[in-house]
Short mmCIF file of C-alpha atoms in Angstrom, two decimals:
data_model
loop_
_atom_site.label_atom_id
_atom_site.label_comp_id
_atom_site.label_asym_id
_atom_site.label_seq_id
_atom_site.Cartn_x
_atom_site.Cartn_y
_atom_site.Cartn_z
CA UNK A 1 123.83 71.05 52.01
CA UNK A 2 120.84 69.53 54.04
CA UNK A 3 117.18 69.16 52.43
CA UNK A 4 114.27 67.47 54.20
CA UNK A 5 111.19 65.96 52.28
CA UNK A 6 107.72 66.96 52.89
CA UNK A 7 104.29 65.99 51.20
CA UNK A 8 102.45 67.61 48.53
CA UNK A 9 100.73 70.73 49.59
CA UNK A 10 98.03 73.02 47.94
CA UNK A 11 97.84 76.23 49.69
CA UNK A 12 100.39 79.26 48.52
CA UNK A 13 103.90 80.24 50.62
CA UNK A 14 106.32 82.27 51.36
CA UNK A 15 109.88 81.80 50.46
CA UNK A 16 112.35 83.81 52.51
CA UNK A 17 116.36 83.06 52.06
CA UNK A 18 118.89 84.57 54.67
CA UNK A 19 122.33 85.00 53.11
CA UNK A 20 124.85 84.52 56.38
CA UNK A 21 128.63 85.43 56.63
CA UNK A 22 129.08 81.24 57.39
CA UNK A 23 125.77 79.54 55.09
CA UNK A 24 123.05 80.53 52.71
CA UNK A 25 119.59 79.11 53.93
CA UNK A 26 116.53 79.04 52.70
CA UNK A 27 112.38 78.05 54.54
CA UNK A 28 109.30 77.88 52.59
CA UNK A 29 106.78 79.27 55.72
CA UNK A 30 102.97 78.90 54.95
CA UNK A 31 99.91 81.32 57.20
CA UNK A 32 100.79 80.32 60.69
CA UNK A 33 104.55 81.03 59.56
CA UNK A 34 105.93 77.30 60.44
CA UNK A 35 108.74 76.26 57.97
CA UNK A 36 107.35 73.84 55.83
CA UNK A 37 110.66 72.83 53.73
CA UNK A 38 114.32 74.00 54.26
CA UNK A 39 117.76 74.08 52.23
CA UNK A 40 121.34 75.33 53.71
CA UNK A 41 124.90 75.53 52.03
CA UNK A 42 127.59 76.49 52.71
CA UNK A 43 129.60 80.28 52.13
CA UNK A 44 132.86 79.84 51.67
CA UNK A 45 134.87 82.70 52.44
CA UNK A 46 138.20 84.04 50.63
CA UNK A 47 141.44 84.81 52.54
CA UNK A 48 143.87 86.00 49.41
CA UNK A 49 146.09 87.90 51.98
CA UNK A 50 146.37 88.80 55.65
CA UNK A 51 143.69 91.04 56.28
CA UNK A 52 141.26 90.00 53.15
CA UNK A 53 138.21 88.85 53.38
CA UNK A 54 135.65 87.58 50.11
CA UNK A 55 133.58 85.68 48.32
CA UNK A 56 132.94 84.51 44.99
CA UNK A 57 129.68 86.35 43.36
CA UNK A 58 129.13 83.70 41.09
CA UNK A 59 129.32 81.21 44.54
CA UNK A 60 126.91 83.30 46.87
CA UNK A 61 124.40 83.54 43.10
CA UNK A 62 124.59 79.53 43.01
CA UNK A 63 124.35 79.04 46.76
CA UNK A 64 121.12 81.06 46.17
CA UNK A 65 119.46 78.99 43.57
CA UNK A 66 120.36 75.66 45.24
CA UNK A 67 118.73 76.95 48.40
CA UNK A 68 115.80 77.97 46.56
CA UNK A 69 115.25 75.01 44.79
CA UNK A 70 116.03 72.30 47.68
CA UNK A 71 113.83 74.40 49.99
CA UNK A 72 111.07 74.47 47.28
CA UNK A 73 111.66 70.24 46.16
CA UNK A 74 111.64 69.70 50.39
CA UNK A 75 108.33 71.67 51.08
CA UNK A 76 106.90 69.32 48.55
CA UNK A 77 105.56 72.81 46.59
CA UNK A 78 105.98 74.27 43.38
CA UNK A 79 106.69 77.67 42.70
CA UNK A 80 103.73 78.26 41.44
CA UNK A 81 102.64 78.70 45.11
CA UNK A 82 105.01 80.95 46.25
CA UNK A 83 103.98 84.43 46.82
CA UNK A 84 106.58 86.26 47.39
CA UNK A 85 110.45 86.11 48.30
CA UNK A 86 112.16 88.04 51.08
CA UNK A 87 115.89 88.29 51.28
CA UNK A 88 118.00 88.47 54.52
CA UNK A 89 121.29 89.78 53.89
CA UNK A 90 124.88 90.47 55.52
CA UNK A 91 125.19 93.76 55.26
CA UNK A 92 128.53 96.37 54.07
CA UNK A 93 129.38 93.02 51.84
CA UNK A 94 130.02 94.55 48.50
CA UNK A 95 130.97 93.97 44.52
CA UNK A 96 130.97 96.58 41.41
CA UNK A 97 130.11 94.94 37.95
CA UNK A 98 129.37 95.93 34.22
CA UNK A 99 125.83 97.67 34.03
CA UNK A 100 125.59 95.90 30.40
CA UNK A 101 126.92 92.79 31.09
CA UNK A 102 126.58 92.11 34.69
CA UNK A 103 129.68 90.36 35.07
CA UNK A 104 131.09 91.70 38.55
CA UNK A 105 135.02 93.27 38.35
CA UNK A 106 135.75 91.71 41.62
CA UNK A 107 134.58 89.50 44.43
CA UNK A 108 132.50 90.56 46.79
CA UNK A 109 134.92 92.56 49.74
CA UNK A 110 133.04 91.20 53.18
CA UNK A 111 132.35 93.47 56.28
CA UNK A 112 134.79 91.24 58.03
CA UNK A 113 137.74 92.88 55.38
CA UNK A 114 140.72 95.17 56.50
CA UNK A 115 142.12 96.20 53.64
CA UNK A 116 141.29 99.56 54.20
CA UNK A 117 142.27 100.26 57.94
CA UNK A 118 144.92 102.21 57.50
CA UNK A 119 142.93 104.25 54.95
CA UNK A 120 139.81 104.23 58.20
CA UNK A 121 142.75 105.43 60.50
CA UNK A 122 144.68 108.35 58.70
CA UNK A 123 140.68 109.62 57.70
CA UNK A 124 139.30 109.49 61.00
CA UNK A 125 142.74 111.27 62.02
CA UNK A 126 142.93 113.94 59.78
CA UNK A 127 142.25 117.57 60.13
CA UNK A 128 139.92 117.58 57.31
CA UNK A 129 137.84 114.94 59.47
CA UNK A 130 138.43 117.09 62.31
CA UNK A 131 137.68 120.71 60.74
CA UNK A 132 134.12 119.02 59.70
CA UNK A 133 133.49 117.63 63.39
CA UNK A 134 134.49 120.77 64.63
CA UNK A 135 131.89 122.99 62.19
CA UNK A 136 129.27 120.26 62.88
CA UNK A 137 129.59 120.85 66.73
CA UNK A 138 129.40 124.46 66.62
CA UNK A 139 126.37 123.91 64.08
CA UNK A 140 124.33 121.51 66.86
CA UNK A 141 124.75 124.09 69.57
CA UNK A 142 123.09 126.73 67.17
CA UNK A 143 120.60 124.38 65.75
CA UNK A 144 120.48 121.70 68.22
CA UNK A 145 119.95 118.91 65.63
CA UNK A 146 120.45 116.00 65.67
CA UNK A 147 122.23 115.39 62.16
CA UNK A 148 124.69 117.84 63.17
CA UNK A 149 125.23 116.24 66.65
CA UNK A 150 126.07 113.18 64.80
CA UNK A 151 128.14 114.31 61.94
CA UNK A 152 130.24 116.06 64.96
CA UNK A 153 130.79 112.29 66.51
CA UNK A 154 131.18 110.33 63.25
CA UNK A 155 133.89 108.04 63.22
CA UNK A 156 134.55 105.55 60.11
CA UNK A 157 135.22 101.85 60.32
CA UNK A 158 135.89 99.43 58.40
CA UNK A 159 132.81 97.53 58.67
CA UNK A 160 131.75 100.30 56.44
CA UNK A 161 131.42 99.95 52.44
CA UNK A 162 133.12 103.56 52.34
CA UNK A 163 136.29 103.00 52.46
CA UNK A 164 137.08 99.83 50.93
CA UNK A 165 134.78 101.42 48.03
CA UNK A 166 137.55 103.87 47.66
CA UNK A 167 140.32 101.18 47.69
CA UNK A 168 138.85 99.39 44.93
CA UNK A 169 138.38 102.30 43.30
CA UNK A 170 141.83 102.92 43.52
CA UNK A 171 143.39 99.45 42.93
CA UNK A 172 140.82 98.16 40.16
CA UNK A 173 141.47 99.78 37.15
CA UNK A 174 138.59 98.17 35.26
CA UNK A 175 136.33 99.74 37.91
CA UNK A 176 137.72 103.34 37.58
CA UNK A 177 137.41 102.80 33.83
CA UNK A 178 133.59 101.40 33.99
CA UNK A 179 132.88 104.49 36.25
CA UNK A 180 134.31 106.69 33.84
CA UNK A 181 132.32 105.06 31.06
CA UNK A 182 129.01 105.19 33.19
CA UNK A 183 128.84 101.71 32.83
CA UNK A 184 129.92 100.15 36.93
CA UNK A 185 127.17 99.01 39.22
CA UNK A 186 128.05 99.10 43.13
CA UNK A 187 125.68 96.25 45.47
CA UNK A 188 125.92 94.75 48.57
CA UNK A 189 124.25 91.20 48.22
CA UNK A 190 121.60 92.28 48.07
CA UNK A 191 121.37 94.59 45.30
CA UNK A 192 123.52 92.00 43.55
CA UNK A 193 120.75 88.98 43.84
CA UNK A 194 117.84 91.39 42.62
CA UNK A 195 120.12 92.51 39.70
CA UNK A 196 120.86 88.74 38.66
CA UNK A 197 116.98 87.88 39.17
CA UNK A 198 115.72 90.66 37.08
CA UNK A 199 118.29 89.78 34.58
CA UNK A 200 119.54 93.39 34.69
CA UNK A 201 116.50 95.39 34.54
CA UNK A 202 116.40 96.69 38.87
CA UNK A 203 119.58 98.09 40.20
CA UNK A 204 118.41 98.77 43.96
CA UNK A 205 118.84 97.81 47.55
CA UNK A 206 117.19 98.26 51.01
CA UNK A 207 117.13 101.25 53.48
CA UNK A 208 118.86 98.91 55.91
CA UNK A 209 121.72 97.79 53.33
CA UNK A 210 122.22 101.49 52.32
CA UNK A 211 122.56 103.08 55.95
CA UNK A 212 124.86 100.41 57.02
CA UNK A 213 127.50 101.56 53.89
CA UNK A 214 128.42 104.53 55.98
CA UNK A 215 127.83 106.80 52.54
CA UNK A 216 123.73 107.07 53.31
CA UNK A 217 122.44 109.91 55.58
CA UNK A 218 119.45 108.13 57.67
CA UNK A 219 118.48 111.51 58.94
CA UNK A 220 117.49 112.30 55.05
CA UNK A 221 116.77 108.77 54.05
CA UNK A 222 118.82 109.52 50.66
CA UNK A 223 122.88 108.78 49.60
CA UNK A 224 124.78 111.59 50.99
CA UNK A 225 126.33 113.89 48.40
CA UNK A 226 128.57 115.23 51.07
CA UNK A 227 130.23 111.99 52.25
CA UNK A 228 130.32 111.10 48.71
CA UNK A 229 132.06 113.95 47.64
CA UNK A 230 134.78 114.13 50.80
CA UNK A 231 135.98 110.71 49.38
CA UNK A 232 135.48 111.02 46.03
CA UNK A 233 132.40 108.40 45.49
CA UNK A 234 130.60 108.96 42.41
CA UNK A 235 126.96 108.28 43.36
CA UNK A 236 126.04 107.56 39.77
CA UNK A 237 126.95 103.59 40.86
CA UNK A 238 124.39 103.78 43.58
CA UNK A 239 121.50 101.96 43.52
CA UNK A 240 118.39 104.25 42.65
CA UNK A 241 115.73 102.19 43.98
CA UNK A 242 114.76 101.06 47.65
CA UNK A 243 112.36 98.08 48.46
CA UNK A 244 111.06 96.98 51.89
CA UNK A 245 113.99 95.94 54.50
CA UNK A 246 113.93 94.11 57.92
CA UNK A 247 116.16 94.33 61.00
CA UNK A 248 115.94 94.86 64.51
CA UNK A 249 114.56 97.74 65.89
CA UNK A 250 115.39 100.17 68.68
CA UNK A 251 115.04 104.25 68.46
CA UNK A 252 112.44 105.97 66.78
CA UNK A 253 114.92 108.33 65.03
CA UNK A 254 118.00 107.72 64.23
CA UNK A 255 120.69 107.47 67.37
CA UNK A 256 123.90 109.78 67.73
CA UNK A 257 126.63 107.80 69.41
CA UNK A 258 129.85 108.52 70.94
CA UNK A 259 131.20 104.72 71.04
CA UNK A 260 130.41 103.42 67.72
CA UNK A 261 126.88 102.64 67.80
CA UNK A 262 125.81 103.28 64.25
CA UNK A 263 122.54 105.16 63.49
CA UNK A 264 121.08 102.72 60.71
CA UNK A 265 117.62 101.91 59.47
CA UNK A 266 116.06 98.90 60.90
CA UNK A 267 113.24 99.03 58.02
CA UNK A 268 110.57 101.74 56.11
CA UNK A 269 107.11 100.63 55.49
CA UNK A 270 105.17 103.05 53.76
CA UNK A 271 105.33 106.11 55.46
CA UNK A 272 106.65 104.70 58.98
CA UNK A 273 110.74 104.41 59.46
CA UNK A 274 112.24 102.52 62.20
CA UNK A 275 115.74 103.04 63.31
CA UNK A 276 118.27 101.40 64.85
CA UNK A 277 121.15 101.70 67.26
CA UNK A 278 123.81 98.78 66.06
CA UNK A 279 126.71 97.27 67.95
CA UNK A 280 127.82 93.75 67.12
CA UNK A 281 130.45 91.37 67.30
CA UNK A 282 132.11 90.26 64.14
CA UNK A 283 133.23 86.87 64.47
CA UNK A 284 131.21 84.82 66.79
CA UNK A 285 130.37 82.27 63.86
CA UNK A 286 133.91 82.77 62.50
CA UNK A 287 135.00 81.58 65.71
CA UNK A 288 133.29 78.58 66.21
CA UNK A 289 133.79 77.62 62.67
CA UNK A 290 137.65 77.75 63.06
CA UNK A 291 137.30 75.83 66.76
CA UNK A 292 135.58 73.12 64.55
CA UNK A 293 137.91 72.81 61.89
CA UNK A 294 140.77 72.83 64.12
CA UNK A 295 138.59 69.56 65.71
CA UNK A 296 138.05 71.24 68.79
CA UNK A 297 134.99 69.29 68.44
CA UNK A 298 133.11 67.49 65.80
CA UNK A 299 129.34 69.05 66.34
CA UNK A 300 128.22 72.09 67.29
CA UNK A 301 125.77 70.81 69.26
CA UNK A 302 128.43 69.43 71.40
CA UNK A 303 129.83 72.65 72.78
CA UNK A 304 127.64 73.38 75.55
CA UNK A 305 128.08 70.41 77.46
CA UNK A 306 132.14 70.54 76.83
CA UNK A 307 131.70 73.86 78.36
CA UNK A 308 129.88 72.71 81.14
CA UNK A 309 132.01 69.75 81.98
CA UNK A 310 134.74 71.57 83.04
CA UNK A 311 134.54 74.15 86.39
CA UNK A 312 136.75 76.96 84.12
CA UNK A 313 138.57 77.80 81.23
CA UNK A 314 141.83 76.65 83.06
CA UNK A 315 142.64 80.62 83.20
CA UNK A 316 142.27 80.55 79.38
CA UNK A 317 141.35 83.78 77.84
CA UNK A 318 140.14 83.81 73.83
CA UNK A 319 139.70 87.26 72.20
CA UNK A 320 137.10 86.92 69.42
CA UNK A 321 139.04 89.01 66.91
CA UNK A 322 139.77 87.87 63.88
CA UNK A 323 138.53 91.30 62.06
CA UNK A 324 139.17 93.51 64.43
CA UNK A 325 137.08 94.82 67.30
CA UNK A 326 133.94 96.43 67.34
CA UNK A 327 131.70 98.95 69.85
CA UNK A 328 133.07 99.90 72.09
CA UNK A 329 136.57 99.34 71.34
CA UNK A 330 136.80 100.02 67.62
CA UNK A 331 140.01 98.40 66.87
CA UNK A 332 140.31 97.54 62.98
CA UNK A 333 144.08 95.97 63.79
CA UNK A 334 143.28 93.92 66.98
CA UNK A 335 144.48 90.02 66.57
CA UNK A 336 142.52 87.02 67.66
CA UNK A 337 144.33 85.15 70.46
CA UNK A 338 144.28 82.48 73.20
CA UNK A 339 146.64 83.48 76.10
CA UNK A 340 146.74 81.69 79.50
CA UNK A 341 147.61 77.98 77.64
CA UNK A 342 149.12 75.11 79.74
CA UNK A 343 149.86 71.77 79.53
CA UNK A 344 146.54 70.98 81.96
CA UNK A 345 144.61 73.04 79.17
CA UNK A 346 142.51 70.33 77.15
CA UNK A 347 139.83 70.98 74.23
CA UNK A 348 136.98 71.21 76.98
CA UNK A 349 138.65 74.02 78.41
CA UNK A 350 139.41 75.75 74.72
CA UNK A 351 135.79 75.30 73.94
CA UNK A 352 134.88 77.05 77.01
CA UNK A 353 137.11 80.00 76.88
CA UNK A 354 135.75 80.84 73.43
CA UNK A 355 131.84 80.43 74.32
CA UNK A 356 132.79 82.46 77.42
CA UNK A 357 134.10 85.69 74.92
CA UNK A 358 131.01 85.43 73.02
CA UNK A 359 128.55 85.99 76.61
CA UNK A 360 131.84 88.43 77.20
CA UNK A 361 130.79 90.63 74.28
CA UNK A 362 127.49 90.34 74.11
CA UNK A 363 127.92 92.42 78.18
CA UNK A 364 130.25 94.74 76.20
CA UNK A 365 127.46 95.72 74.00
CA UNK A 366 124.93 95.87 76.41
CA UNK A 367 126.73 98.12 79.24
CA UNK A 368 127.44 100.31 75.75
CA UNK A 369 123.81 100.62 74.53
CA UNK A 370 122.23 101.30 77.75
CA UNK A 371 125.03 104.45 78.37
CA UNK A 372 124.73 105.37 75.36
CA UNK A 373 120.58 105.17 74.35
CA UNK A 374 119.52 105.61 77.39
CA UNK A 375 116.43 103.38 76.04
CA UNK A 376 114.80 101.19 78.23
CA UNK A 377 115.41 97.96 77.60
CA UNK A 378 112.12 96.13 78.63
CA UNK A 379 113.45 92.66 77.02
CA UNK A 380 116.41 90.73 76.05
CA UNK A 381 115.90 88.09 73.17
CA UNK A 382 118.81 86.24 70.94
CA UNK A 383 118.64 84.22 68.26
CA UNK A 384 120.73 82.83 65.60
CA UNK A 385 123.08 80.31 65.35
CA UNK A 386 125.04 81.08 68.65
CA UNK A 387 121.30 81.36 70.62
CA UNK A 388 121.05 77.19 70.22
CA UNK A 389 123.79 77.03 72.68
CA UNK A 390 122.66 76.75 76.23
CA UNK A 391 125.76 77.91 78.11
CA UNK A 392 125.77 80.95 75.76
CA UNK A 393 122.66 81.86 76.82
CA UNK A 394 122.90 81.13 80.65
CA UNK A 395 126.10 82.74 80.88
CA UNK A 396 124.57 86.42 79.45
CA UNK A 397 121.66 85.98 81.38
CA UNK A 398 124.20 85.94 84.43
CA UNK A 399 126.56 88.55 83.51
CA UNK A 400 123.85 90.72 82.57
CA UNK A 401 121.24 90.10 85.83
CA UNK A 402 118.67 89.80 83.12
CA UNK A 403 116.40 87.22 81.47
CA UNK A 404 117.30 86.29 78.33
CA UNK A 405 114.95 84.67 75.99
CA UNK A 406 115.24 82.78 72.81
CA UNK A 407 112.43 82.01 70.28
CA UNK A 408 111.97 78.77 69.55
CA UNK A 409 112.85 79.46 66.00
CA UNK A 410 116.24 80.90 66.20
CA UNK A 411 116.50 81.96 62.58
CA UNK A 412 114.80 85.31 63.32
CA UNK A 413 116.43 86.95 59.76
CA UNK A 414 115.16 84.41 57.70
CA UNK A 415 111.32 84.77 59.66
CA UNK A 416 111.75 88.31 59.36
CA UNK A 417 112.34 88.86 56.05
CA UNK A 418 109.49 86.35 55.12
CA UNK A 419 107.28 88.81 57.46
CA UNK A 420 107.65 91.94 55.45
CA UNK A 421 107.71 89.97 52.22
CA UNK A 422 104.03 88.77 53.29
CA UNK A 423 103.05 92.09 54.51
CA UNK A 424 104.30 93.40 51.23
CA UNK A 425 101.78 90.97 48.99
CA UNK A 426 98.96 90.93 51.70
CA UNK A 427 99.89 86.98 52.37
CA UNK A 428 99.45 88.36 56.49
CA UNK A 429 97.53 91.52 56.38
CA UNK A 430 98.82 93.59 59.20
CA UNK A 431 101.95 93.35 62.05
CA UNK A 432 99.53 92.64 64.87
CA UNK A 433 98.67 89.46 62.91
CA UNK A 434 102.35 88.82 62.83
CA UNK A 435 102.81 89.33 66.40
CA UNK A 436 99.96 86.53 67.15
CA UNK A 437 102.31 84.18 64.93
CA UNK A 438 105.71 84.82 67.78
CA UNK A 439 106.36 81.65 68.88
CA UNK A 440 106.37 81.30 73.03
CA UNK A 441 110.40 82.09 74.07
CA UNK A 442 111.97 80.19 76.20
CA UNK A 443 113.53 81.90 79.03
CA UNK A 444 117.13 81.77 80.98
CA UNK A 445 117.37 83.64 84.52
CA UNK A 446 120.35 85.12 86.29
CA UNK A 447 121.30 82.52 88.90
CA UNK A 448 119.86 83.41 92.24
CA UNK A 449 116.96 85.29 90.89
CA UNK A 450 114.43 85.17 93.93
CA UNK A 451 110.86 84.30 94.23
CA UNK A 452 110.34 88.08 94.16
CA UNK A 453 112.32 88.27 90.03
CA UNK A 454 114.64 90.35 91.90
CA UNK A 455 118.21 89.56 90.67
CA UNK A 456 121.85 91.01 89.85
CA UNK A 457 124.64 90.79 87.61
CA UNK A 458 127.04 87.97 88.63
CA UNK A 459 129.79 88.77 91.00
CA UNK A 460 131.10 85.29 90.29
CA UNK A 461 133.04 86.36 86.84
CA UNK A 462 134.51 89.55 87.61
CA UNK A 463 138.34 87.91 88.14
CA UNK A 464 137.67 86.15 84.80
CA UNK A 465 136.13 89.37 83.15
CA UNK A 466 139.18 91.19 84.03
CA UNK A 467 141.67 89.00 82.66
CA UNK A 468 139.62 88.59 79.46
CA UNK A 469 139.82 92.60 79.43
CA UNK A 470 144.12 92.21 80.07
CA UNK A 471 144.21 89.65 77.41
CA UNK A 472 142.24 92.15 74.72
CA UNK A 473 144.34 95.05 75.75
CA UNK A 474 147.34 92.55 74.56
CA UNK A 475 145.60 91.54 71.18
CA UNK A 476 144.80 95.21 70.35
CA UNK A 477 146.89 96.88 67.58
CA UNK A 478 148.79 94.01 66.84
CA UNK A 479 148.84 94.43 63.02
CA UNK A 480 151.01 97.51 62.55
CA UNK A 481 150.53 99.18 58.82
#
């Protein structure tokens, strides 16, 4: 855990605390949005068997409360001068627990678990799944809606609550029981940190939380009694309530996809929804995490310049994969790997090969959402903890024959939860005040862009490209049921 110390300060803030799959932090930002005290701990993930991914709910409610309070003691504030929390969650992260006594039945199940792929696989399979996309298509071409377009191309994943839902449903009998007894509470993290700080009395969650479950219907903004009801999910563990949610935003109604691009809510203010179309990668911090313990390298920090002082991965290919594949591949039983070793392969060259897969990806996703939005896509920015690193960065811009930017504050989840937390108590009055508070980005260009901006995707990569693409093919399906 890492505090700094500040002075004493009169004026009022805003606490915002961003609840990772790798660390819980936590900034205290005052009017011109600059953090003015910060906390961070660590999350420690779960691996009880092959395949299972959690955490402790009594861990993630502690790492909370530290956060809070470090950030709060290192701002040099009391909380007397906050105004208002926002939260920043990983999403499709779930628990159930006992309404009365909020003790949770289980550990939280992360997005990262398979438990339930074979479950995901003989669903999306079946010929009930197939009857339903088969009424749903005939139902667009007579309607032409939307909702029906995308019911026709739904496919489940395991990212989604739905499904591991039902197998704890199924393998928990103290959850079946609780349901029975109207007496179990279903939350993501989020849900579950409002329950424990209203000491029982608010069971909700956010619009952005909910349509990420793959149970909500973000063309009706409500649960879905339908999906519900195909997989036998009693909605009376739902949360009831929705507050004010934050996310990044694309589509101004919700996007049908054919790849996997899920049609979620980025966040509802008021009257005014904004949607998104989501593809991610599931392990890039998992990744680097595992390349440090292994001591790959001691800091972080250190990567980029191990990347760079080597000319190649020594023909080393590393498939990011240790929960499966996402967009566009959707593979659920996909292994992580490193082919292409040899005794000239050092750490340098490791380090390299698995930075390279994460600028791999992030092209996967791109070449996806521009065939499938067909959005244009007027800027590129990243942030997080993977945006720090500069061959990361350089190596999208390249592969994509874009500019890339990234803000100068790279924790855009925790910023933007603090945002709509401020808007929410009139701390910043409107979003074009917000938009005067970006800070400037800094910017990487392809290599070769000309005088004129005119530049291309790099040729350079292709060989390497396609034997990254050989080496996935390899590490897909690996885990048979």
């Amino acid at each position: 855990m890492g505090c700094q110390r500040n002075g004493f300060k009169k004026e009022n803030f805003i606490l915002s605390v961003d609840v990772g799959t790798t660390s819980i932090r936590c900034h205290v930002y005052d009017k011109e949005a600059k953090i003015q005290g910060a906390c961070t701990t660590k999350v420690v993930p779960l691996y009880p068997e092959v395949g299972y991914v959690e955490m402790d709910p009594d861990a993630i409610w502690k790492g909370f409360v530290t956060v809070v309070k470090g950030a709060v003691q290192d701002a040099g504030v009391q909380m007397r001068q906050i105004d208002a929390l926002g939260i920043s969650t990983q999403r499709g992260t779930f628990t159930t627990w006992d309404r009365r006594t909020g003790v949770p039945f289980h550990n939280f199940i992360s997005w990262q678990d398979r438990r339930a792929a074979n479950l995901v696989k003989s669903w999306n399979s079946s010929c009930t799944m197939k009857a339903i996309k088969g009424v749903m298509k005939m139902l667009y071409c007579v309607t032409r809606q939307k909702r029906m377009l995308a019911a026709s191309l739904i496919t489940f994943s395991t990212q989604h609550v739905t499904f591991r839902l039902v197998w704890a449903l199924t393998n928990y009998k103290q959850v079946r029981q609780a349901v029975a007894e109207g007496n179990c509470c279903f939350g993501t993290i989020d849900t579950w940190l409002l329950f424990k700080l209203t000491k029982g009395e608010v069971h909700a969650t956010d619009y952005s939380n909910a349509s990420s479950t793959g149970i909500f219907d973000s063309y009706q903004m409500c649960w879905s009694g339908l999906l519900s009801s195909l997989v036998s999910l009693p909605l009376s563990i739902f949360p009831k309530g929705f507050v004010f949610t934050i996310y990044f935003s694309y589509p101004l109604k919700p996007h049908t996809s054919a790849a996997g691009l899920y049609p979620l809510v980025g966040w509802k203010i008021g009257s005014e929804v904004v949607y998104l179309a989501e593809g991610n990668s599931a392990d890039t911090g998992t990744a680097i995490k595992w390349a440090q313990e292994l001591e790959l390298f001691s800091d972080v920090r250190d990567t980029s310049s191990m990347a760079c002082s080597v000319s190649d991965s020594d023909g080393v290919c590393f498939v990011p994969s240790f929960s499966g594949l996402q967009v566009p591949l959707n593979d659920p039983k996909a292994c992580a790997s490193l082919m292409g070793l040899k005794p000239s392969t050092t750490k340098s060259h490791l380090v390299r090969a698995i930075l390279e897969s994460v600028a791999f990806r992030n092209k996967q996703l791109y070449e996806t959402m521009l065939r499938e939005t067909n959005i244009p896509i007027t800027k590129i920015r990243m942030d997080g903890g993977v945006s720090s690193n500069d061959f990361v960065m350089q190596l999208t811009a390249d592969l994509l024959g874009r500019k890339v930017a990234r803000p100068q504050n790279c924790e855009m989840s925790c910023l933007g939860a603090a945002f709509i937390a401020g808007l929410g108590v009139g701390f910043w009055k409107t979003k074009e005040e917000l938009k005067k508070l970006q800070s400037t980005d800094e910017a990487f260009l392809p290599k070769g862009t000309s005088k004129s901006g005119a530049h291309s995707p790099s040729q350079e990569y292709i060989p390497v490209l396609q034997s990254w693409e050989r080496a996935i093919q390899r590490s897909m399906n690996w885990y048979k049921p």
